[in-house]
Structures are given as structure tokens and as C-alpha cells.
């Protein structure tokens, strides 16, 4: 999956990515959907061991423009995974209490514990995205945050967390199509928020802010991937491949059973 990895310390240009790309699914959509089913089975098994071993922690960060598909990704990739041990943390406009602390305060309290997978639906990156685009804090404050975020993530990794960060990249045209669908389809109307249309006008400013995020905060320990996300099936396939292969690298194993476990069979038989 090197294709979509943002290589640390290399020249990076978001403009070179194609949101409609499907080039890693050579056999087309239906083959991809089959592969996704297979990957789900693998993920279910890997999560079971992660939970049982109670050693590793996995943090998955999802960022996207409005209608970018964060919710759909979570639904599709984690279908069938044991909800015990998997959590979703969604970060909305900060409350007064949250704003009275530093911006990482609410984030740190939600990171995974041993044996857990946590998916961030939005994240601390909002503090260098929406906050920057709308100048919610002065530049001299948000400018320092890239370094702070890298240091924070380094701490998490050094303490045993595996971090994967995905930017679900849709095109501006695709966003328009999705908003129109939301307006027209009665089952999707609940998702429509007039504010999203307002936000759409800041598209270029957001792309500039994402360019900086990806360039400055993709590190060897906590890499960013730019996921072509115009096609949901492709997005799900690529993200699943990355998560499954990263979990395999952890070489997880079930804990050793209690000593002489067989003797308990005999005791049970007699009971
Ligand atoms: P979502 O779009 O994630 O499904 P909402 O429609 O409730 O959920 O949107 C959440 C909103 O919260 C987004 O507009 C996002 O930019 C905003 N938000 C998240 N974190 C922050 C933050 N730190 N500061 C300001 N706004 C934030």
C-alpha cells in the first residue's frame, strides 16, 4: 500500500492524488467486494487475538471533508467485529469544558487501552484544519500544533500504540453529488446540514490545510495514507488491506493457557 502512504520528509503534493483512482483493484468492483469480505474475516480474527493478548493498542484516525465517508467506512470495515474491544470516538465542536483545557485533553482521554481498537471519527487534526481555516485561534498558536501533535503521537507509540491515519479523499464534484443525493433521497435527508454547503465554499482553504497536515505530520511511527474515496468499495478495500497487514506485523498470539489445562477436563467430567 506504499502507493497511498505519505512518505515522511519527502516532497508531498495532495494535488497529485486522484480521488477517483481504483488502480489497485485490477479485477474490478465485484472482485474487490469479495476480497473485502475475506479481509473482514481476517480482521475479526486479528481483533480477537488483540483483545485476548491484551498487549497492543490500535488507534485509527479518520479525517475527511463533509460527506467524505467516515461513517460508511466504520460501518463497512468493522462489520462483524466483536464490539467488545472496539470503540468509536467522535469529535465534534468542542464544549465549553473542552475549550477550557488544551486541545489534546479530550483526545488523550479517548486513546486505546491495551487490547483495544479505537477509531477516531475526526480527531485532534481538526485543531489544525477547521480551526485554521476559520481562524478560531491565532496563527502563532496553530502553527505550533504540528510539532505538538507529532510529539503527542510519539508518546502514544512509545507506550505501545500502533497508529494509522487515513485521509478519505473525495473530489469537490463528488461532494456535490453526495450532497444532492442527501437532499433528494428521503432516507438520507437526515444527514443534510445546510452548514455543509457553507463549509464547501472553503474547499480550497481546506485542501491547503490538509496539504500541510499530511506533509508535516506523516511520521514513520504514525503515518498518513491518502485514500482515494470517490468509490466507497475501493476506499473500504484499500483501508482494510492496510489495517489487516499492519495488524499481522504485530505478530500477536493468544496468551499461554493455565498450566496443565487438561486436568480440568477430568475434574469437570467428575463433577
Ligand atoms: P460529522 O460531520 O463528523 O459526522 P457533525 O456534522 O456533527 O459530525 O460535525 C462535527 C463538526 O465539528 C465539524 O464541522 C467539525 O469541523 C467540528 N469540529 C470538530 N472538532 C473541532 C474543533 N476542535 N474545533 C472546532 N470545530 C470542530
PDB file of C-alpha atoms and ligand atoms in Angstrom:
ATOM      1  CA  UNK A   1       0.000   0.000   0.000  1.00  0.00           C
ATOM      2  CA  UNK A   2       3.012   2.239  -0.484  1.00  0.00           C
ATOM      3  CA  UNK A   3       1.041   3.993  -3.244  1.00  0.00           C
ATOM      4  CA  UNK A   4      -1.072   5.949  -0.811  1.00  0.00           C
ATOM      5  CA  UNK A   5       1.410   6.343   2.016  1.00  0.00           C
ATOM      6  CA  UNK A   6       2.589   9.891   2.644  1.00  0.00           C
ATOM      7  CA  UNK A   7       6.319   9.377   2.913  1.00  0.00           C
ATOM      8  CA  UNK A   8       7.794  11.334   5.801  1.00  0.00           C
ATOM      9  CA  UNK A   9      10.207  14.111   4.935  1.00  0.00           C
ATOM     10  CA  UNK A  10       9.619  13.726   1.184  1.00  0.00           C
ATOM     11  CA  UNK A  11       8.106  16.290  -1.157  1.00  0.00           C
ATOM     12  CA  UNK A  12       4.404  15.792  -0.976  1.00  0.00           C
ATOM     13  CA  UNK A  13       1.620  17.176  -3.108  1.00  0.00           C
ATOM     14  CA  UNK A  14      -2.006  16.325  -2.445  1.00  0.00           C
ATOM     15  CA  UNK A  15      -2.813  17.543  -5.962  1.00  0.00           C
ATOM     16  CA  UNK A  16      -1.030  14.523  -7.423  1.00  0.00           C
ATOM     17  CA  UNK A  17      -3.571  12.151  -5.887  1.00  0.00           C
ATOM     18  CA  UNK A  18      -6.680  11.124  -7.791  1.00  0.00           C
ATOM     19  CA  UNK A  19      -9.790  10.768  -5.636  1.00  0.00           C
ATOM     20  CA  UNK A  20     -11.360   8.507  -8.264  1.00  0.00           C
ATOM     21  CA  UNK A  21      -8.415   6.118  -8.517  1.00  0.00           C
ATOM     22  CA  UNK A  22      -9.183   2.369  -8.469  1.00  0.00           C
ATOM     23  CA  UNK A  23      -5.880   1.120  -9.840  1.00  0.00           C
ATOM     24  CA  UNK A  24      -5.135  -1.375  -7.074  1.00  0.00           C
ATOM     25  CA  UNK A  25      -8.345  -3.284  -7.749  1.00  0.00           C
ATOM     26  CA  UNK A  26      -7.305  -4.787 -11.040  1.00  0.00           C
ATOM     27  CA  UNK A  27     -10.237  -7.196 -11.270  1.00  0.00           C
ATOM     28  CA  UNK A  28     -12.922  -4.591 -10.695  1.00  0.00           C
ATOM     29  CA  UNK A  29     -15.613  -3.896  -8.165  1.00  0.00           C
ATOM     30  CA  UNK A  30     -17.156  -7.317  -7.625  1.00  0.00           C
ATOM     31  CA  UNK A  31     -13.778  -8.986  -7.085  1.00  0.00           C
ATOM     32  CA  UNK A  32     -12.927  -6.172  -4.690  1.00  0.00           C
ATOM     33  CA  UNK A  33     -16.096  -6.771  -2.706  1.00  0.00           C
ATOM     34  CA  UNK A  34     -15.232 -10.443  -2.423  1.00  0.00           C
ATOM     35  CA  UNK A  35     -11.765  -9.584  -1.209  1.00  0.00           C
ATOM     36  CA  UNK A  36     -13.249  -7.182   1.319  1.00  0.00           C
ATOM     37  CA  UNK A  37     -15.372  -9.997   2.774  1.00  0.00           C
ATOM     38  CA  UNK A  38     -12.263 -12.066   3.126  1.00  0.00           C
ATOM     39  CA  UNK A  39     -10.406  -9.199   4.778  1.00  0.00           C
ATOM     40  CA  UNK A  40     -13.275  -8.738   7.236  1.00  0.00           C
ATOM     41  CA  UNK A  41     -12.906 -12.353   8.342  1.00  0.00           C
ATOM     42  CA  UNK A  42      -9.203 -11.788   8.863  1.00  0.00           C
ATOM     43  CA  UNK A  43      -9.835  -8.592  10.801  1.00  0.00           C
ATOM     44  CA  UNK A  44     -12.330 -10.371  13.058  1.00  0.00           C
ATOM     45  CA  UNK A  45      -9.704 -12.990  13.926  1.00  0.00           C
ATOM     46  CA  UNK A  46      -6.921 -10.475  14.409  1.00  0.00           C
ATOM     47  CA  UNK A  47      -9.104  -8.373  16.704  1.00  0.00           C
ATOM     48  CA  UNK A  48      -9.900 -11.454  18.775  1.00  0.00           C
ATOM     49  CA  UNK A  49      -6.202 -12.100  19.383  1.00  0.00           C
ATOM     50  CA  UNK A  50      -5.511  -8.412  20.026  1.00  0.00           C
ATOM     51  CA  UNK A  51      -8.217  -8.435  22.683  1.00  0.00           C
ATOM     52  CA  UNK A  52      -7.118 -11.724  24.230  1.00  0.00           C
ATOM     53  CA  UNK A  53      -3.438 -10.866  24.296  1.00  0.00           C
ATOM     54  CA  UNK A  54      -4.214  -7.547  25.966  1.00  0.00           C
ATOM     55  CA  UNK A  55      -0.881  -6.065  24.956  1.00  0.00           C
ATOM     56  CA  UNK A  56      -1.218  -3.926  21.839  1.00  0.00           C
ATOM     57  CA  UNK A  57      -3.356  -0.835  21.261  1.00  0.00           C
ATOM     58  CA  UNK A  58      -4.547   0.253  17.831  1.00  0.00           C
ATOM     59  CA  UNK A  59      -5.582   3.800  17.030  1.00  0.00           C
ATOM     60  CA  UNK A  60      -7.192   4.519  13.668  1.00  0.00           C
ATOM     61  CA  UNK A  61      -7.663   8.186  12.757  1.00  0.00           C
ATOM     62  CA  UNK A  62     -10.243   9.078  10.105  1.00  0.00           C
ATOM     63  CA  UNK A  63     -10.340  12.545   8.602  1.00  0.00           C
ATOM     64  CA  UNK A  64     -12.343  13.713   5.599  1.00  0.00           C
ATOM     65  CA  UNK A  65     -14.278  16.602   4.129  1.00  0.00           C
ATOM     66  CA  UNK A  66     -18.032  16.584   4.814  1.00  0.00           C
ATOM     67  CA  UNK A  67     -19.671  13.576   3.131  1.00  0.00           C
ATOM     68  CA  UNK A  68     -16.221  12.049   2.715  1.00  0.00           C
ATOM     69  CA  UNK A  69     -17.430   8.698   4.038  1.00  0.00           C
ATOM     70  CA  UNK A  70     -16.103   8.365   7.587  1.00  0.00           C
ATOM     71  CA  UNK A  71     -19.300   6.797   8.905  1.00  0.00           C
ATOM     72  CA  UNK A  72     -19.619   4.416   5.972  1.00  0.00           C
ATOM     73  CA  UNK A  73     -16.009   3.312   6.356  1.00  0.00           C
ATOM     74  CA  UNK A  74     -16.500   2.437  10.001  1.00  0.00           C
ATOM     75  CA  UNK A  75     -19.728   0.554   9.250  1.00  0.00           C
ATOM     76  CA  UNK A  76     -18.296  -1.403   6.387  1.00  0.00           C
ATOM     77  CA  UNK A  77     -14.840  -2.307   7.641  1.00  0.00           C
ATOM     78  CA  UNK A  78     -15.783  -3.253  11.171  1.00  0.00           C
ATOM     79  CA  UNK A  79     -18.921  -5.200  10.255  1.00  0.00           C
ATOM     80  CA  UNK A  80     -18.969  -8.352  12.334  1.00  0.00           C
ATOM     81  CA  UNK A  81     -16.073  -7.385  14.592  1.00  0.00           C
ATOM     82  CA  UNK A  82     -16.767  -8.054  18.264  1.00  0.00           C
ATOM     83  CA  UNK A  83     -17.951  -4.696  19.653  1.00  0.00           C
ATOM     84  CA  UNK A  84     -16.229  -5.557  22.913  1.00  0.00           C
ATOM     85  CA  UNK A  85     -12.785  -4.105  22.437  1.00  0.00           C
ATOM     86  CA  UNK A  86     -13.636  -1.742  19.576  1.00  0.00           C
ATOM     87  CA  UNK A  87     -14.697   1.820  20.262  1.00  0.00           C
ATOM     88  CA  UNK A  88     -15.517   4.820  18.116  1.00  0.00           C
ATOM     89  CA  UNK A  89     -14.704   8.291  19.436  1.00  0.00           C
ATOM     90  CA  UNK A  90     -16.333  11.154  17.517  1.00  0.00           C
ATOM     91  CA  UNK A  91     -15.018  14.659  17.958  1.00  0.00           C
ATOM     92  CA  UNK A  92     -17.490  17.467  17.387  1.00  0.00           C
ATOM     93  CA  UNK A  93     -17.353  21.203  18.064  1.00  0.00           C
ATOM     94  CA  UNK A  94     -15.645  21.364  21.470  1.00  0.00           C
ATOM     95  CA  UNK A  95     -17.774  22.041  24.533  1.00  0.00           C
ATOM     96  CA  UNK A  96     -17.000  24.882  26.881  1.00  0.00           C
ATOM     97  CA  UNK A  97     -15.318  22.471  29.258  1.00  0.00           C
ATOM     98  CA  UNK A  98     -13.190  21.031  26.462  1.00  0.00           C
ATOM     99  CA  UNK A  99     -12.235  24.515  25.295  1.00  0.00           C
ATOM    100  CA  UNK A 100     -11.125  25.437  28.779  1.00  0.00           C
ATOM    101  CA  UNK A 101      -8.416  22.755  28.506  1.00  0.00           C
ATOM    102  CA  UNK A 102      -5.654  22.310  25.957  1.00  0.00           C
ATOM    103  CA  UNK A 103      -6.883  20.806  22.648  1.00  0.00           C
ATOM    104  CA  UNK A 104      -5.301  17.410  23.301  1.00  0.00           C
ATOM    105  CA  UNK A 105      -7.078  16.938  26.620  1.00  0.00           C
ATOM    106  CA  UNK A 106     -10.273  15.495  25.184  1.00  0.00           C
ATOM    107  CA  UNK A 107      -8.279  13.441  22.701  1.00  0.00           C
ATOM    108  CA  UNK A 108      -5.909  11.822  25.182  1.00  0.00           C
ATOM    109  CA  UNK A 109      -8.781  10.561  27.296  1.00  0.00           C
ATOM    110  CA  UNK A 110     -10.106   8.513  24.345  1.00  0.00           C
ATOM    111  CA  UNK A 111      -6.960   6.780  23.084  1.00  0.00           C
ATOM    112  CA  UNK A 112      -6.991   2.970  23.176  1.00  0.00           C
ATOM    113  CA  UNK A 113      -6.040   0.962  26.230  1.00  0.00           C
ATOM    114  CA  UNK A 114      -4.278  -2.402  25.942  1.00  0.00           C
ATOM    115  CA  UNK A 115      -6.270  -4.864  23.855  1.00  0.00           C
ATOM    116  CA  UNK A 116      -8.431  -2.129  22.333  1.00  0.00           C
ATOM    117  CA  UNK A 117      -9.028  -0.721  18.883  1.00  0.00           C
ATOM    118  CA  UNK A 118     -10.238   2.876  18.867  1.00  0.00           C
ATOM    119  CA  UNK A 119     -11.421   4.638  15.736  1.00  0.00           C
ATOM    120  CA  UNK A 120     -11.295   8.416  15.785  1.00  0.00           C
ATOM    121  CA  UNK A 121     -14.138   9.901  13.733  1.00  0.00           C
ATOM    122  CA  UNK A 122     -12.445  13.301  13.355  1.00  0.00           C
ATOM    123  CA  UNK A 123      -9.622  13.969  15.748  1.00  0.00           C
ATOM    124  CA  UNK A 124      -7.016  16.397  17.085  1.00  0.00           C
ATOM    125  CA  UNK A 125      -6.354  17.245  13.428  1.00  0.00           C
ATOM    126  CA  UNK A 126      -9.486  19.402  13.465  1.00  0.00           C
ATOM    127  CA  UNK A 127      -7.369  21.750  15.563  1.00  0.00           C
ATOM    128  CA  UNK A 128      -5.179  22.454  12.539  1.00  0.00           C
ATOM    129  CA  UNK A 129      -7.981  22.157   9.952  1.00  0.00           C
ATOM    130  CA  UNK A 130     -11.305  23.815  10.796  1.00  0.00           C
ATOM    131  CA  UNK A 131      -9.538  25.877  13.450  1.00  0.00           C
ATOM    132  CA  UNK A 132      -7.024  27.139  10.911  1.00  0.00           C
ATOM    133  CA  UNK A 133      -9.489  27.686   8.062  1.00  0.00           C
ATOM    134  CA  UNK A 134     -11.835  29.719  10.280  1.00  0.00           C
ATOM    135  CA  UNK A 135      -9.069  31.345  12.314  1.00  0.00           C
ATOM    136  CA  UNK A 136     -10.572  30.130  15.572  1.00  0.00           C
ATOM    137  CA  UNK A 137      -7.192  30.697  17.200  1.00  0.00           C
ATOM    138  CA  UNK A 138      -4.346  32.959  16.013  1.00  0.00           C
ATOM    139  CA  UNK A 139      -1.787  31.566  13.573  1.00  0.00           C
ATOM    140  CA  UNK A 140       1.011  31.691  16.128  1.00  0.00           C
ATOM    141  CA  UNK A 141      -0.981  29.168  18.192  1.00  0.00           C
ATOM    142  CA  UNK A 142      -1.997  26.683  15.481  1.00  0.00           C
ATOM    143  CA  UNK A 143       1.430  26.830  13.824  1.00  0.00           C
ATOM    144  CA  UNK A 144       2.940  25.172  16.891  1.00  0.00           C
ATOM    145  CA  UNK A 145       0.436  22.357  16.860  1.00  0.00           C
ATOM    146  CA  UNK A 146       2.034  20.213  14.153  1.00  0.00           C
ATOM    147  CA  UNK A 147       5.080  19.705  16.349  1.00  0.00           C
ATOM    148  CA  UNK A 148       2.928  19.194  19.413  1.00  0.00           C
ATOM    149  CA  UNK A 149       0.838  16.589  17.619  1.00  0.00           C
ATOM    150  CA  UNK A 150       3.940  14.730  16.444  1.00  0.00           C
ATOM    151  CA  UNK A 151       5.286  14.709  19.998  1.00  0.00           C
ATOM    152  CA  UNK A 152       1.932  13.521  21.379  1.00  0.00           C
ATOM    153  CA  UNK A 153       1.716  10.694  18.851  1.00  0.00           C
ATOM    154  CA  UNK A 154       5.333   9.727  19.543  1.00  0.00           C
ATOM    155  CA  UNK A 155       4.439   9.358  23.204  1.00  0.00           C
ATOM    156  CA  UNK A 156       1.495   7.102  22.357  1.00  0.00           C
ATOM    157  CA  UNK A 157       3.634   4.937  20.075  1.00  0.00           C
ATOM    158  CA  UNK A 158       6.440   4.660  22.625  1.00  0.00           C
ATOM    159  CA  UNK A 159       3.849   3.483  25.113  1.00  0.00           C
ATOM    160  CA  UNK A 160       2.715   0.673  22.817  1.00  0.00           C
ATOM    161  CA  UNK A 161       0.099   2.185  20.497  1.00  0.00           C
ATOM    162  CA  UNK A 162       0.016   1.470  16.782  1.00  0.00           C
ATOM    163  CA  UNK A 163      -1.327   4.463  14.861  1.00  0.00           C
ATOM    164  CA  UNK A 164      -2.783   4.515  11.352  1.00  0.00           C
ATOM    165  CA  UNK A 165      -4.152   7.749   9.906  1.00  0.00           C
ATOM    166  CA  UNK A 166      -6.429   7.887   6.873  1.00  0.00           C
ATOM    167  CA  UNK A 167      -7.486  10.932   4.905  1.00  0.00           C
ATOM    168  CA  UNK A 168     -10.529   9.903   2.871  1.00  0.00           C
ATOM    169  CA  UNK A 169     -10.006  11.949  -0.231  1.00  0.00           C
ATOM    170  CA  UNK A 170     -13.074  12.813  -2.320  1.00  0.00           C
ATOM    171  CA  UNK A 171     -13.218  15.336  -5.163  1.00  0.00           C
ATOM    172  CA  UNK A 172     -15.223  18.535  -4.972  1.00  0.00           C
ATOM    173  CA  UNK A 173     -17.564  17.225  -7.688  1.00  0.00           C
ATOM    174  CA  UNK A 174     -18.164  14.033  -5.771  1.00  0.00           C
ATOM    175  CA  UNK A 175     -19.057  16.056  -2.681  1.00  0.00           C
ATOM    176  CA  UNK A 176     -21.630  17.960  -4.718  1.00  0.00           C
ATOM    177  CA  UNK A 177     -23.118  14.688  -5.985  1.00  0.00           C
ATOM    178  CA  UNK A 178     -23.343  13.346  -2.421  1.00  0.00           C
ATOM    179  CA  UNK A 179     -24.989  16.494  -1.063  1.00  0.00           C
ATOM    180  CA  UNK A 180     -27.560  16.381  -3.886  1.00  0.00           C
ATOM    181  CA  UNK A 181     -28.265  12.761  -3.093  1.00  0.00           C
ATOM    182  CA  UNK A 182     -28.785  13.686   0.547  1.00  0.00           C
ATOM    183  CA  UNK A 183     -31.315  16.317  -0.454  1.00  0.00           C
ATOM    184  CA  UNK A 184     -33.184  14.053  -2.856  1.00  0.00           C
ATOM    185  CA  UNK A 185     -33.189  10.701  -1.053  1.00  0.00           C
ATOM    186  CA  UNK A 186     -35.698  10.669   1.847  1.00  0.00           C
ATOM    187  CA  UNK A 187     -33.556   8.119   3.686  1.00  0.00           C
ATOM    188  CA  UNK A 188     -30.536  10.390   3.502  1.00  0.00           C
ATOM    189  CA  UNK A 189     -32.188  13.737   4.165  1.00  0.00           C
ATOM    190  CA  UNK A 190     -31.499  13.449   7.897  1.00  0.00           C
ATOM    191  CA  UNK A 191     -27.797  13.726   7.090  1.00  0.00           C
ATOM    192  CA  UNK A 192     -28.177  17.021   5.267  1.00  0.00           C
ATOM    193  CA  UNK A 193     -26.936  20.057   7.113  1.00  0.00           C
ATOM    194  CA  UNK A 194     -27.170  23.473   5.383  1.00  0.00           C
ATOM    195  CA  UNK A 195     -23.953  24.353   7.142  1.00  0.00           C
ATOM    196  CA  UNK A 196     -22.152  21.841   4.936  1.00  0.00           C
ATOM    197  CA  UNK A 197     -22.946  23.987   1.890  1.00  0.00           C
ATOM    198  CA  UNK A 198     -21.407  26.966   3.652  1.00  0.00           C
ATOM    199  CA  UNK A 199     -18.290  24.931   4.506  1.00  0.00           C
ATOM    200  CA  UNK A 200     -17.984  23.797   0.883  1.00  0.00           C
ATOM    201  CA  UNK A 201     -17.070  27.355  -0.070  1.00  0.00           C
ATOM    202  CA  UNK A 202     -13.868  26.925   1.888  1.00  0.00           C
ATOM    203  CA  UNK A 203     -12.836  23.851  -0.134  1.00  0.00           C
ATOM    204  CA  UNK A 204      -9.518  25.294  -1.344  1.00  0.00           C
ATOM    205  CA  UNK A 205      -8.567  26.566   2.086  1.00  0.00           C
ATOM    206  CA  UNK A 206      -9.266  23.090   3.489  1.00  0.00           C
ATOM    207  CA  UNK A 207      -7.134  21.460   0.801  1.00  0.00           C
ATOM    208  CA  UNK A 208      -4.295  23.815   1.744  1.00  0.00           C
ATOM    209  CA  UNK A 209      -4.728  22.912   5.392  1.00  0.00           C
ATOM    210  CA  UNK A 210      -4.781  19.172   4.569  1.00  0.00           C
ATOM    211  CA  UNK A 211      -1.666  19.562   2.432  1.00  0.00           C
ATOM    212  CA  UNK A 212       0.168  20.927   5.485  1.00  0.00           C
ATOM    213  CA  UNK A 213      -1.221  18.304   7.845  1.00  0.00           C
ATOM    214  CA  UNK A 214      -0.125  15.473   5.571  1.00  0.00           C
ATOM    215  CA  UNK A 215       3.270  16.997   4.905  1.00  0.00           C
ATOM    216  CA  UNK A 216       4.086  17.881   8.490  1.00  0.00           C
ATOM    217  CA  UNK A 217       2.562  15.036  10.494  1.00  0.00           C
ATOM    218  CA  UNK A 218       3.134  11.869   8.498  1.00  0.00           C
ATOM    219  CA  UNK A 219       5.886  10.234  10.531  1.00  0.00           C
ATOM    220  CA  UNK A 220       7.403   6.726  10.429  1.00  0.00           C
ATOM    221  CA  UNK A 221       5.665   5.920  13.716  1.00  0.00           C
ATOM    222  CA  UNK A 222       2.295   7.422  12.783  1.00  0.00           C
ATOM    223  CA  UNK A 223       1.921   7.532   9.001  1.00  0.00           C
ATOM    224  CA  UNK A 224      -0.822   9.150   6.950  1.00  0.00           C
ATOM    225  CA  UNK A 225      -2.454   7.468   3.991  1.00  0.00           C
ATOM    226  CA  UNK A 226      -4.381   9.419   1.346  1.00  0.00           C
ATOM    227  CA  UNK A 227      -7.232   7.103   0.391  1.00  0.00           C
ATOM    228  CA  UNK A 228      -8.992   7.657  -2.948  1.00  0.00           C
ATOM    229  CA  UNK A 229     -12.559   7.745  -1.671  1.00  0.00           C
ATOM    230  CA  UNK A 230     -14.864   8.673  -4.557  1.00  0.00           C
ATOM    231  CA  UNK A 231     -15.724   4.968  -4.791  1.00  0.00           C
ATOM    232  CA  UNK A 232     -16.830   3.550  -1.469  1.00  0.00           C
ATOM    233  CA  UNK A 233     -15.951  -0.031  -2.355  1.00  0.00           C
ATOM    234  CA  UNK A 234     -12.404   0.963  -3.282  1.00  0.00           C
ATOM    235  CA  UNK A 235     -11.935   3.061  -0.158  1.00  0.00           C
ATOM    236  CA  UNK A 236     -13.048   0.144   2.034  1.00  0.00           C
ATOM    237  CA  UNK A 237     -10.813  -2.300   0.214  1.00  0.00           C
ATOM    238  CA  UNK A 238      -7.680  -0.192   0.498  1.00  0.00           C
ATOM    239  CA  UNK A 239      -8.182   0.710   4.154  1.00  0.00           C
ATOM    240  CA  UNK A 240      -8.938  -2.905   5.079  1.00  0.00           C
ATOM    241  CA  UNK A 241      -5.804  -4.115   3.344  1.00  0.00           C
ATOM    242  CA  UNK A 242      -3.702  -1.613   5.277  1.00  0.00           C
ATOM    243  CA  UNK A 243      -5.237  -2.401   8.665  1.00  0.00           C
ATOM    244  CA  UNK A 244      -5.022  -6.166   8.213  1.00  0.00           C
ATOM    245  CA  UNK A 245      -1.427  -6.074   7.051  1.00  0.00           C
ATOM    246  CA  UNK A 246      -0.379  -3.760   9.890  1.00  0.00           C
ATOM    247  CA  UNK A 247      -2.056  -5.987  12.479  1.00  0.00           C
ATOM    248  CA  UNK A 248      -0.322  -9.048  11.046  1.00  0.00           C
ATOM    249  CA  UNK A 249       3.023  -7.322  11.520  1.00  0.00           C
ATOM    250  CA  UNK A 250       2.385  -7.176  15.257  1.00  0.00           C
ATOM    251  CA  UNK A 251       2.833 -10.965  15.439  1.00  0.00           C
ATOM    252  CA  UNK A 252       0.181 -11.265  18.096  1.00  0.00           C
ATOM    253  CA  UNK A 253      -0.543 -14.520  19.901  1.00  0.00           C
ATOM    254  CA  UNK A 254      -3.103 -15.870  22.332  1.00  0.00           C
ATOM    255  CA  UNK A 255      -1.794 -15.851  25.914  1.00  0.00           C
ATOM    256  CA  UNK A 256      -0.448 -19.109  27.325  1.00  0.00           C
ATOM    257  CA  UNK A 257      -3.184 -21.229  28.912  1.00  0.00           C
ATOM    258  CA  UNK A 258      -3.031 -22.067  32.622  1.00  0.00           C
ATOM    259  CA  UNK A 259      -0.660 -24.896  33.457  1.00  0.00           C
ATOM    260  CA  UNK A 260      -1.918 -28.451  32.950  1.00  0.00           C
ATOM    261  CA  UNK A 261      -5.163 -27.268  31.481  1.00  0.00           C
ATOM    262  CA  UNK A 262      -6.157 -30.864  30.641  1.00  0.00           C
ATOM    263  CA  UNK A 263      -6.531 -31.777  34.309  1.00  0.00           C
ATOM    264  CA  UNK A 264      -9.600 -29.568  34.478  1.00  0.00           C
ATOM    265  CA  UNK A 265     -11.328 -31.779  31.913  1.00  0.00           C
ATOM    266  CA  UNK A 266     -11.031 -34.655  34.321  1.00  0.00           C
ATOM    267  CA  UNK A 267     -12.352 -32.571  37.198  1.00  0.00           C
ATOM    268  CA  UNK A 268     -15.255 -31.410  35.046  1.00  0.00           C
ATOM    269  CA  UNK A 269     -16.010 -34.941  33.937  1.00  0.00           C
ATOM    270  CA  UNK A 270     -16.322 -35.987  37.545  1.00  0.00           C
ATOM    271  CA  UNK A 271     -18.463 -33.052  38.562  1.00  0.00           C
TER     272      UNK A 271
HETATM  273  P1  LIG B   1     -19.602  14.678  11.295  1.00  0.00           P
HETATM  274  O1  LIG B   1     -19.548  15.643  10.150  1.00  0.00           O
HETATM  275  O2  LIG B   1     -18.253  14.309  11.821  1.00  0.00           O
HETATM  276  O3  LIG B   1     -20.456  13.486  11.007  1.00  0.00           O
HETATM  277  P2  LIG B   1     -21.006  16.819  12.612  1.00  0.00           P
HETATM  278  O4  LIG B   1     -21.853  17.052  11.389  1.00  0.00           O
HETATM  279  O5  LIG B   1     -21.633  16.924  13.951  1.00  0.00           O
HETATM  280  O6  LIG B   1     -20.312  15.389  12.528  1.00  0.00           O
HETATM  281  O7  LIG B   1     -19.763  17.789  12.504  1.00  0.00           O
HETATM  282  C1  LIG B   1     -18.850  17.954  13.520  1.00  0.00           C
HETATM  283  C2  LIG B   1     -18.291  19.342  13.396  1.00  0.00           C
HETATM  284  O8  LIG B   1     -17.430  19.589  14.488  1.00  0.00           O
HETATM  285  C3  LIG B   1     -17.483  19.545  12.139  1.00  0.00           C
HETATM  286  O9  LIG B   1     -17.945  20.660  11.440  1.00  0.00           O
HETATM  287  C4  LIG B   1     -16.076  19.797  12.662  1.00  0.00           C
HETATM  288  O10 LIG B   1     -15.323  20.657  11.872  1.00  0.00           O
HETATM  289  C5  LIG B   1     -16.363  20.360  14.026  1.00  0.00           C
HETATM  290  N1  LIG B   1     -15.210  20.228  14.932  1.00  0.00           N
HETATM  291  C6  LIG B   1     -14.600  19.113  15.332  1.00  0.00           C
HETATM  292  N2  LIG B   1     -13.532  19.379  16.106  1.00  0.00           N
HETATM  293  C7  LIG B   1     -13.475  20.730  16.204  1.00  0.00           C
HETATM  294  C8  LIG B   1     -12.599  21.624  16.861  1.00  0.00           C
HETATM  295  N3  LIG B   1     -11.564  21.196  17.568  1.00  0.00           N
HETATM  296  N4  LIG B   1     -12.857  22.949  16.753  1.00  0.00           N
HETATM  297  C9  LIG B   1     -13.905  23.395  16.038  1.00  0.00           C
HETATM  298  N5  LIG B   1     -14.763  22.607  15.388  1.00  0.00           N
HETATM  299  C10 LIG B   1     -14.563  21.286  15.467  1.00  0.00           C
END
